[in-house]
Amino acid sequence: MLRTAGFVGVTFAFVVVMVGTTLPTPLYPLYEQELGFGQLTVTVVFAAYAVGVIAALLLLGTASDVLGRRRVMLLAIAVSALSTLVFVTSPALGWLYVGRVLSGISAGLVTTTATVYLVELAGRSSDGGAGSGKATRAALVATAANMLGLGLGPLVAGVLSEVFGEPLITPYAVHLGLLALALAAVLLAPETVEPKGGSLRPTRPAVAAEARAVFVPAAIAAFAGFAALGLVTSVSAGILTTVLDRHDRALTGVVVFTIFAASTFGQVALRGVPTRTALRLGCVVLAVGATLLGSSLPAKSLVLLVVALVVIGIGQALCFRAGIAEITAQSPPAKRAQTVTSFFLVAYVGISFPVVLVGLASGPMGLRDAAIAFSAAVAVLAIVSLLAQIMIAKNRTPG
């Protein structure tokens, strides 16, 4: 009973921390007006998130083994609360960067810890290991919590900022309340490991030689899929206001939620698709979705935009799930963690830094044309990954 309650509590905390990472998305136009910056700065503020995530992955990746799962979850909640407080009280642009970096650190901590924590809380088999069926279901719950949290952030902020007053305060105040509940939930959860103690060891990313052939196309596909997520999360508010003439923060929240909900659906509902088929299919779906996204902007079609985001979300999900499965299967146990960490680093670089190019290009080109060019680049990368997979498969075929 205690484990079940703990499982629910940790899942809730996972969602709430991830909500905080995308909470500012529909509010960026307000920050532009309040602090007097443009689209380039919006994308740089958004990208600062990756600095925190990468730092957490590399420097704090072993924290839950050393300190225990529950302590690191509590630390993630505390860092998330600090990030939210920075946004509430941010008097200047520099503090927005600080808030985003802290948000990234909280995400890096909770992503690496909560997934393992949930698998362990789900139950153990008689030989002491996590039961395979329960472990698989727990991993799916972790995936859903991650993506739904990312999607709920803009939705919650958009609706609250439109319905209630003080749009730059109310969403964050609600998030702080949710974090307080998450803190209580995790405090009640049982610890699942005996902390090893000692010092934290930085994680050194590397790619196992046995996995390099599959790593490259899988990483390209993941990079493309996460770049599309980054585009939507960072500049969707700007696209809706300047391109589609829709000045509604709640609508921005719904639009961004759509792509993450589709990604969640793709990872959970399509998990039965064989790995190699899923990776190839994901590249095709992602390329189609990116093409639809680029087409929706000159057409000024909100319906086509939403359809494009659903397609992109499913394609990204297939690429990401299959990519992890492929490189995990090909990596020897001793090098598996390093290889998977490298894959995650590629994905997080993809979700953040490329969108800065959109910010740079939006000055001379305009946001619409910059987003169209970015969508085309995503489609090209997806096709490159697909072709690389086909070539590798042919080279493996005897004769």
Tab-separated table of C-alpha atoms in Angstrom:
chain	number	residue	atom	x	y	z
A	1	MET	CA	0.000	0.000	0.000
A	2	LEU	CA	2.828	2.368	0.914
A	3	ARG	CA	4.623	1.593	-2.342
A	4	THR	CA	1.449	2.217	-4.349
A	5	ALA	CA	0.912	5.565	-2.649
A	6	GLY	CA	4.580	6.358	-3.190
A	7	PHE	CA	4.304	5.456	-6.872
A	8	VAL	CA	1.373	7.855	-7.292
A	9	GLY	CA	3.156	10.567	-5.314
A	10	VAL	CA	6.403	10.339	-7.278
A	11	THR	CA	4.472	10.347	-10.564
A	12	PHE	CA	2.639	13.490	-9.459
A	13	ALA	CA	5.914	15.145	-8.449
A	14	PHE	CA	7.487	14.200	-11.801
A	15	VAL	CA	4.614	15.864	-13.667
A	16	VAL	CA	4.670	18.996	-11.492
A	17	VAL	CA	8.421	19.572	-11.868
A	18	MET	CA	8.194	19.157	-15.646
A	19	VAL	CA	5.231	21.583	-15.728
A	20	GLY	CA	7.575	24.241	-14.388
A	21	THR	CA	10.012	23.814	-17.277
A	22	THR	CA	7.493	24.964	-19.911
A	23	LEU	CA	5.333	27.269	-17.792
A	24	PRO	CA	6.784	30.479	-19.350
A	25	THR	CA	6.006	29.410	-22.948
A	26	PRO	CA	2.759	31.379	-23.529
A	27	LEU	CA	4.065	34.254	-21.403
A	28	TYR	CA	7.105	35.158	-23.522
A	29	PRO	CA	5.235	37.911	-25.467
A	30	LEU	CA	4.434	39.548	-22.122
A	31	TYR	CA	8.091	39.411	-21.118
A	32	GLU	CA	8.989	40.941	-24.484
A	33	GLN	CA	6.694	43.885	-23.741
A	34	GLU	CA	7.686	44.147	-20.082
A	35	LEU	CA	11.462	43.950	-20.536
A	36	GLY	CA	11.774	45.213	-24.104
A	37	PHE	CA	13.496	42.379	-25.958
A	38	GLY	CA	12.813	40.563	-29.213
A	39	GLN	CA	12.424	37.083	-30.668
A	40	LEU	CA	16.154	36.326	-30.614
A	41	THR	CA	16.277	36.889	-26.865
A	42	VAL	CA	13.195	34.703	-26.404
A	43	THR	CA	14.978	31.786	-28.078
A	44	VAL	CA	18.175	32.349	-26.074
A	45	VAL	CA	16.212	32.464	-22.802
A	46	PHE	CA	14.497	29.241	-23.836
A	47	ALA	CA	17.823	27.599	-24.773
A	48	ALA	CA	19.350	28.436	-21.373
A	49	TYR	CA	17.242	25.538	-20.095
A	50	ALA	CA	19.550	23.073	-21.860
A	51	VAL	CA	22.576	24.365	-19.951
A	52	GLY	CA	20.926	23.271	-16.714
A	53	VAL	CA	19.753	19.919	-18.087
A	54	ILE	CA	23.159	19.022	-19.515
A	55	ALA	CA	24.930	20.093	-16.317
A	56	ALA	CA	22.578	17.916	-14.259
A	57	LEU	CA	23.001	14.920	-16.565
A	58	LEU	CA	26.799	15.129	-16.601
A	59	LEU	CA	27.552	16.261	-13.046
A	60	LEU	CA	24.617	14.893	-11.029
A	61	GLY	CA	23.701	11.758	-12.972
A	62	THR	CA	24.794	9.470	-10.109
A	63	ALA	CA	23.267	11.618	-7.357
A	64	SER	CA	20.358	9.286	-6.588
A	65	ASP	CA	22.741	6.339	-6.114
A	66	VAL	CA	24.886	8.345	-3.698
A	67	LEU	CA	22.150	10.256	-1.835
A	68	GLY	CA	19.083	8.062	-2.368
A	69	ARG	CA	16.104	8.430	-4.705
A	70	ARG	CA	13.876	10.376	-2.326
A	71	ARG	CA	16.492	12.963	-1.389
A	72	VAL	CA	17.238	13.759	-5.019
A	73	MET	CA	13.523	14.014	-5.813
A	74	LEU	CA	13.200	16.502	-2.948
A	75	LEU	CA	16.211	18.391	-4.303
A	76	ALA	CA	14.605	18.532	-7.763
A	77	ILE	CA	11.399	19.946	-6.247
A	78	ALA	CA	13.395	22.548	-4.300
A	79	VAL	CA	15.332	23.664	-7.399
A	80	SER	CA	12.080	23.829	-9.374
A	81	ALA	CA	10.559	26.027	-6.654
A	82	LEU	CA	13.615	28.289	-6.724
A	83	SER	CA	13.288	28.607	-10.501
A	84	THR	CA	9.615	29.520	-10.190
A	85	LEU	CA	10.384	32.112	-7.511
A	86	VAL	CA	12.979	33.681	-9.806
A	87	PHE	CA	10.358	34.071	-12.543
A	88	VAL	CA	7.862	35.600	-10.108
A	89	THR	CA	10.347	38.165	-8.843
A	90	SER	CA	12.476	38.622	-12.010
A	91	PRO	CA	13.208	42.339	-12.302
A	92	ALA	CA	15.541	42.031	-15.274
A	93	LEU	CA	16.406	39.866	-18.263
A	94	GLY	CA	19.411	38.319	-16.539
A	95	TRP	CA	17.166	36.691	-13.947
A	96	LEU	CA	15.154	34.983	-16.698
A	97	TYR	CA	18.346	33.205	-17.770
A	98	VAL	CA	18.970	32.177	-14.158
A	99	GLY	CA	15.414	30.888	-13.847
A	100	ARG	CA	15.708	28.839	-17.022
A	101	VAL	CA	19.041	27.287	-16.013
A	102	LEU	CA	17.571	26.324	-12.636
A	103	SER	CA	14.556	24.900	-14.438
A	104	GLY	CA	16.888	22.768	-16.550
A	105	ILE	CA	18.715	21.486	-13.482
A	106	SER	CA	15.413	20.470	-11.878
A	107	ALA	CA	14.411	18.649	-15.073
A	108	GLY	CA	17.738	16.838	-15.313
A	109	LEU	CA	17.506	15.726	-11.689
A	110	VAL	CA	13.899	14.552	-11.837
A	111	THR	CA	14.170	12.824	-15.227
A	112	THR	CA	17.112	10.638	-14.251
A	113	THR	CA	15.806	9.908	-10.746
A	114	ALA	CA	12.030	9.585	-11.060
A	115	THR	CA	12.177	7.040	-13.889
A	116	VAL	CA	14.329	4.643	-11.848
A	117	TYR	CA	12.376	5.423	-8.670
A	118	LEU	CA	9.051	4.541	-10.318
A	119	VAL	CA	10.408	1.252	-11.681
A	120	GLU	CA	11.611	0.310	-8.191
A	121	LEU	CA	8.369	1.393	-6.499
A	122	ALA	CA	6.340	-0.635	-9.002
A	123	GLY	CA	7.479	-3.830	-7.290
A	124	ARG	CA	10.197	-6.416	-7.285
A	125	SER	CA	10.327	-9.972	-8.528
A	126	SER	CA	11.222	-12.852	-6.245
A	127	ASP	CA	14.889	-12.714	-7.226
A	128	GLY	CA	15.168	-9.123	-6.056
A	129	GLY	CA	15.066	-7.483	-9.469
A	130	ALA	CA	12.298	-5.325	-10.741
A	131	GLY	CA	9.619	-7.495	-12.330
A	132	SER	CA	9.899	-7.114	-16.093
A	133	GLY	CA	6.185	-6.524	-16.694
A	134	LYS	CA	5.845	-4.050	-13.846
A	135	ALA	CA	9.107	-2.378	-14.837
A	136	THR	CA	7.869	-1.893	-18.389
A	137	ARG	CA	4.596	-0.379	-17.214
A	138	ALA	CA	6.420	1.875	-14.763
A	139	ALA	CA	8.741	3.081	-17.519
A	140	LEU	CA	5.699	3.924	-19.654
A	141	VAL	CA	4.191	5.862	-16.746
A	142	ALA	CA	7.463	7.770	-16.424
A	143	THR	CA	7.423	8.574	-20.133
A	144	ALA	CA	3.839	9.798	-19.933
A	145	ALA	CA	4.568	11.870	-16.814
A	146	ASN	CA	7.539	13.510	-18.513
A	147	MET	CA	5.755	14.451	-21.741
A	148	LEU	CA	2.424	15.359	-20.146
A	149	GLY	CA	4.216	17.597	-17.668
A	150	LEU	CA	5.955	19.386	-20.534
A	151	GLY	CA	2.630	19.791	-22.321
A	152	LEU	CA	0.620	20.852	-19.279
A	153	GLY	CA	3.008	23.707	-18.452
A	154	PRO	CA	1.945	25.966	-21.357
A	155	LEU	CA	-1.690	24.871	-21.020
A	156	VAL	CA	-1.866	25.743	-17.320
A	157	ALA	CA	-0.010	29.035	-17.765
A	158	GLY	CA	-2.044	30.025	-20.818
A	159	VAL	CA	-5.424	29.388	-19.205
A	160	LEU	CA	-4.538	30.910	-15.827
A	161	SER	CA	-2.998	34.011	-17.401
A	162	GLU	CA	-6.124	34.631	-19.482
A	163	VAL	CA	-8.763	33.839	-16.857
A	164	PHE	CA	-7.182	35.489	-13.814
A	165	GLY	CA	-5.318	38.738	-13.283
A	166	GLU	CA	-1.559	39.192	-12.865
A	167	PRO	CA	-0.566	36.888	-15.764
A	168	LEU	CA	3.133	36.989	-14.822
A	169	ILE	CA	2.414	35.981	-11.228
A	170	THR	CA	-0.686	33.746	-11.064
A	171	PRO	CA	0.659	30.721	-13.042
A	172	TYR	CA	3.816	30.663	-10.935
A	173	ALA	CA	1.886	31.015	-7.672
A	174	VAL	CA	-0.245	28.006	-8.629
A	175	HIS	CA	2.893	26.072	-9.553
A	176	LEU	CA	4.425	26.797	-6.153
A	177	GLY	CA	1.273	25.396	-4.542
A	178	LEU	CA	1.527	22.248	-6.650
A	179	LEU	CA	5.201	21.903	-5.723
A	180	ALA	CA	4.244	22.036	-2.038
A	181	LEU	CA	1.850	19.130	-2.615
A	182	ALA	CA	4.559	17.289	-4.564
A	183	LEU	CA	6.972	17.793	-1.675
A	184	ALA	CA	4.502	16.245	0.764
A	185	ALA	CA	3.828	13.342	-1.607
A	186	VAL	CA	7.518	12.487	-1.990
A	187	LEU	CA	8.151	12.777	1.755
A	188	LEU	CA	5.557	10.022	2.239
A	189	ALA	CA	7.135	7.756	-0.408
A	190	PRO	CA	9.433	4.973	0.812
A	191	GLU	CA	13.110	4.963	-0.127
A	192	THR	CA	13.980	2.112	-2.492
A	193	VAL	CA	17.784	2.019	-2.283
A	194	GLU	CA	20.404	2.243	0.407
A	195	PRO	CA	22.398	5.422	-0.338
A	196	LYS	CA	25.991	4.511	-1.185
A	197	GLY	CA	27.438	7.713	0.208
A	198	GLY	CA	30.739	9.076	-1.010
A	199	SER	CA	31.307	11.731	-3.649
A	200	LEU	CA	29.406	12.337	-6.861
A	201	ARG	CA	31.094	11.062	-10.004
A	202	PRO	CA	30.617	13.036	-13.220
A	203	THR	CA	29.143	11.007	-16.061
A	204	ARG	CA	31.424	10.868	-19.092
A	205	PRO	CA	29.392	10.593	-22.298
A	206	ALA	CA	30.732	8.123	-24.824
A	207	VAL	CA	29.392	5.894	-27.573
A	208	ALA	CA	30.191	2.193	-27.473
A	209	ALA	CA	31.985	1.046	-30.617
A	210	GLU	CA	29.402	-1.727	-31.043
A	211	ALA	CA	26.582	0.837	-31.153
A	212	ARG	CA	28.113	3.523	-33.367
A	213	ALA	CA	26.504	2.314	-36.578
A	214	VAL	CA	22.988	2.568	-35.130
A	215	PHE	CA	23.772	5.530	-32.881
A	216	VAL	CA	24.357	8.001	-35.711
A	217	PRO	CA	21.003	7.651	-37.537
A	218	ALA	CA	19.129	7.272	-34.235
A	219	ALA	CA	20.772	10.413	-32.849
A	220	ILE	CA	20.021	12.378	-36.031
A	221	ALA	CA	16.358	11.364	-35.810
A	222	ALA	CA	16.178	12.254	-32.103
A	223	PHE	CA	17.882	15.595	-32.764
A	224	ALA	CA	15.370	16.408	-35.509
A	225	GLY	CA	12.373	15.398	-33.402
A	226	PHE	CA	13.477	17.353	-30.361
A	227	ALA	CA	14.384	20.355	-32.522
A	228	ALA	CA	10.762	20.401	-33.684
A	229	LEU	CA	9.606	20.276	-30.050
A	230	GLY	CA	11.953	23.145	-29.268
A	231	LEU	CA	10.622	25.239	-32.136
A	232	VAL	CA	7.022	24.813	-31.010
A	233	THR	CA	7.784	25.374	-27.337
A	234	SER	CA	9.917	28.481	-27.815
A	235	VAL	CA	8.245	30.473	-30.603
A	236	SER	CA	4.667	29.179	-30.799
A	237	ALA	CA	3.387	32.287	-29.015
A	238	GLY	CA	5.193	34.485	-31.528
A	239	ILE	CA	3.920	32.454	-34.478
A	240	LEU	CA	0.323	32.609	-33.300
A	241	THR	CA	0.426	36.370	-32.725
A	242	THR	CA	2.540	37.589	-35.652
A	243	VAL	CA	1.741	34.986	-38.321
A	244	LEU	CA	-1.779	33.771	-37.520
A	245	ASP	CA	-2.945	36.944	-35.736
A	246	ARG	CA	-4.237	34.939	-32.747
A	247	HIS	CA	-3.668	36.883	-29.518
A	248	ASP	CA	-4.764	34.308	-26.962
A	249	ARG	CA	-2.377	32.819	-24.412
A	250	ALA	CA	-4.789	29.966	-23.659
A	251	LEU	CA	-4.724	29.035	-27.343
A	252	THR	CA	-0.925	29.032	-27.236
A	253	GLY	CA	-1.116	26.621	-24.325
A	254	VAL	CA	-3.499	24.317	-26.183
A	255	VAL	CA	-1.326	24.347	-29.310
A	256	VAL	CA	1.850	23.439	-27.421
A	257	PHE	CA	0.012	20.828	-25.352
A	258	THR	CA	-1.074	19.167	-28.605
A	259	ILE	CA	2.434	18.192	-29.701
A	260	PHE	CA	3.396	16.770	-26.294
A	261	ALA	CA	0.096	14.898	-25.963
A	262	ALA	CA	0.676	13.396	-29.410
A	263	SER	CA	4.194	12.403	-28.383
A	264	THR	CA	2.847	10.712	-25.255
A	265	PHE	CA	0.276	8.856	-27.347
A	266	GLY	CA	2.944	7.783	-29.829
A	267	GLN	CA	5.248	6.380	-27.166
A	268	VAL	CA	2.527	4.542	-25.236
A	269	ALA	CA	0.045	3.424	-27.902
A	270	LEU	CA	2.612	2.455	-30.554
A	271	ARG	CA	5.047	0.654	-28.272
A	272	GLY	CA	4.276	-2.652	-30.002
A	273	VAL	CA	5.806	-1.537	-33.315
A	274	PRO	CA	9.151	-3.353	-33.859
A	275	THR	CA	12.133	-1.131	-33.095
A	276	ARG	CA	13.710	-0.828	-36.546
A	277	THR	CA	10.327	-0.394	-38.190
A	278	ALA	CA	9.425	2.251	-35.609
A	279	LEU	CA	12.611	4.242	-36.240
A	280	ARG	CA	12.096	4.284	-40.007
A	281	LEU	CA	8.386	4.989	-39.697
A	282	GLY	CA	9.119	7.747	-37.197
A	283	CYS	CA	11.459	9.461	-39.653
A	284	VAL	CA	8.816	9.367	-42.392
A	285	VAL	CA	6.084	10.661	-40.077
A	286	LEU	CA	8.387	13.369	-38.716
A	287	ALA	CA	9.316	14.544	-42.226
A	288	VAL	CA	5.636	14.685	-43.209
A	289	GLY	CA	4.758	16.598	-40.039
A	290	ALA	CA	7.555	19.130	-40.541
A	291	THR	CA	6.415	19.667	-44.137
A	292	LEU	CA	2.848	20.252	-42.944
A	293	LEU	CA	4.122	22.688	-40.318
A	294	GLY	CA	6.026	24.680	-42.919
A	295	SER	CA	2.958	24.706	-45.177
A	296	SER	CA	0.600	25.869	-42.419
A	297	LEU	CA	2.399	29.183	-41.924
A	298	PRO	CA	2.041	30.776	-45.388
A	299	ALA	CA	-1.499	29.354	-45.492
A	300	LYS	CA	-2.187	30.968	-42.089
A	301	SER	CA	-4.165	27.853	-41.178
A	302	LEU	CA	-4.567	27.050	-37.490
A	303	VAL	CA	-6.192	23.706	-38.326
A	304	LEU	CA	-3.268	22.652	-40.530
A	305	LEU	CA	-0.853	23.803	-37.822
A	306	VAL	CA	-2.545	21.623	-35.198
A	307	VAL	CA	-2.613	18.631	-37.561
A	308	ALA	CA	1.095	19.165	-38.236
A	309	LEU	CA	1.866	19.187	-34.520
A	310	VAL	CA	-0.030	15.937	-33.958
A	311	VAL	CA	1.921	14.280	-36.775
A	312	ILE	CA	5.252	15.675	-35.538
A	313	GLY	CA	4.529	14.524	-31.982
A	314	ILE	CA	3.859	10.956	-33.108
A	315	GLY	CA	6.934	10.944	-35.353
A	316	GLN	CA	9.151	12.302	-32.591
A	317	ALA	CA	7.840	9.668	-30.179
A	318	LEU	CA	8.567	6.812	-32.559
A	319	CYS	CA	12.075	8.101	-33.283
A	320	PHE	CA	12.939	8.653	-29.637
A	321	ARG	CA	11.593	5.361	-28.275
A	322	ALA	CA	13.059	3.300	-31.089
A	323	GLY	CA	16.367	5.154	-30.933
A	324	ILE	CA	16.829	4.382	-27.244
A	325	ALA	CA	15.859	0.747	-27.795
A	326	GLU	CA	18.286	0.361	-30.727
A	327	ILE	CA	21.339	1.792	-29.004
A	328	THR	CA	20.529	-0.009	-25.747
A	329	ALA	CA	20.322	-3.333	-27.571
A	330	GLN	CA	23.614	-2.760	-29.406
A	331	SER	CA	25.623	-1.453	-26.432
A	332	PRO	CA	27.453	-3.838	-24.069
A	333	PRO	CA	26.287	-3.514	-20.431
A	334	ALA	CA	29.521	-1.866	-19.284
A	335	LYS	CA	29.120	1.007	-21.771
A	336	ARG	CA	25.332	1.180	-21.974
A	337	ALA	CA	24.826	4.028	-19.488
A	338	GLN	CA	27.424	6.240	-21.184
A	339	THR	CA	25.940	5.581	-24.616
A	340	VAL	CA	22.384	6.323	-23.483
A	341	THR	CA	23.599	9.501	-21.758
A	342	SER	CA	25.194	10.595	-25.038
A	343	PHE	CA	21.891	9.982	-26.808
A	344	PHE	CA	20.026	12.118	-24.260
A	345	LEU	CA	22.607	14.886	-24.644
A	346	VAL	CA	22.039	14.969	-28.408
A	347	ALA	CA	18.287	15.172	-27.826
A	348	TYR	CA	18.544	18.024	-25.315
A	349	VAL	CA	20.926	19.952	-27.546
A	350	GLY	CA	18.346	19.500	-30.313
A	351	ILE	CA	15.444	20.841	-28.254
A	352	SER	CA	17.188	24.068	-27.320
A	353	PHE	CA	20.145	25.438	-29.240
A	354	PRO	CA	18.874	25.139	-32.862
A	355	VAL	CA	15.914	27.417	-32.121
A	356	VAL	CA	18.385	30.230	-31.454
A	357	LEU	CA	18.993	30.136	-35.216
A	358	VAL	CA	15.292	30.886	-35.677
A	359	GLY	CA	15.707	33.875	-33.395
A	360	LEU	CA	18.726	35.062	-35.369
A	361	ALA	CA	16.991	34.579	-38.714
A	362	SER	CA	13.725	36.164	-37.595
A	363	GLY	CA	15.347	39.606	-37.795
A	364	PRO	CA	16.268	39.662	-41.498
A	365	MET	CA	13.766	36.997	-42.657
A	366	GLY	CA	10.815	37.460	-40.355
A	367	LEU	CA	9.569	34.816	-37.930
A	368	ARG	CA	7.319	33.111	-40.489
A	369	ASP	CA	10.052	32.462	-43.061
A	370	ALA	CA	12.564	31.525	-40.367
A	371	ALA	CA	10.144	28.932	-38.979
A	372	ILE	CA	9.454	27.605	-42.485
A	373	ALA	CA	13.192	27.184	-43.126
A	374	PHE	CA	13.608	25.472	-39.758
A	375	SER	CA	10.744	23.087	-40.536
A	376	ALA	CA	12.403	22.224	-43.844
A	377	ALA	CA	15.670	21.499	-42.034
A	378	VAL	CA	13.861	19.139	-39.642
A	379	ALA	CA	12.324	17.288	-42.598
A	380	VAL	CA	15.730	16.991	-44.295
A	381	LEU	CA	17.355	15.611	-41.141
A	382	ALA	CA	14.589	13.029	-40.775
A	383	ILE	CA	15.121	11.907	-44.370
A	384	VAL	CA	18.913	11.778	-43.877
A	385	SER	CA	18.399	9.510	-40.870
A	386	LEU	CA	16.050	7.280	-42.867
A	387	LEU	CA	18.527	6.951	-45.743
A	388	ALA	CA	21.357	6.198	-43.310
A	389	GLN	CA	19.307	3.399	-41.738
A	390	ILE	CA	18.590	1.889	-45.153
A	391	MET	CA	22.279	2.018	-46.127
A	392	ILE	CA	23.370	0.423	-42.849
A	393	ALA	CA	20.807	-2.362	-43.283
A	394	LYS	CA	22.057	-3.035	-46.830
A	395	ASN	CA	25.673	-3.200	-45.666
A	396	ARG	CA	24.688	-5.743	-43.022
A	397	THR	CA	22.937	-7.953	-45.554
A	398	PRO	CA	25.228	-10.784	-46.775
A	399	GLY	CA	26.069	-10.738	-50.471
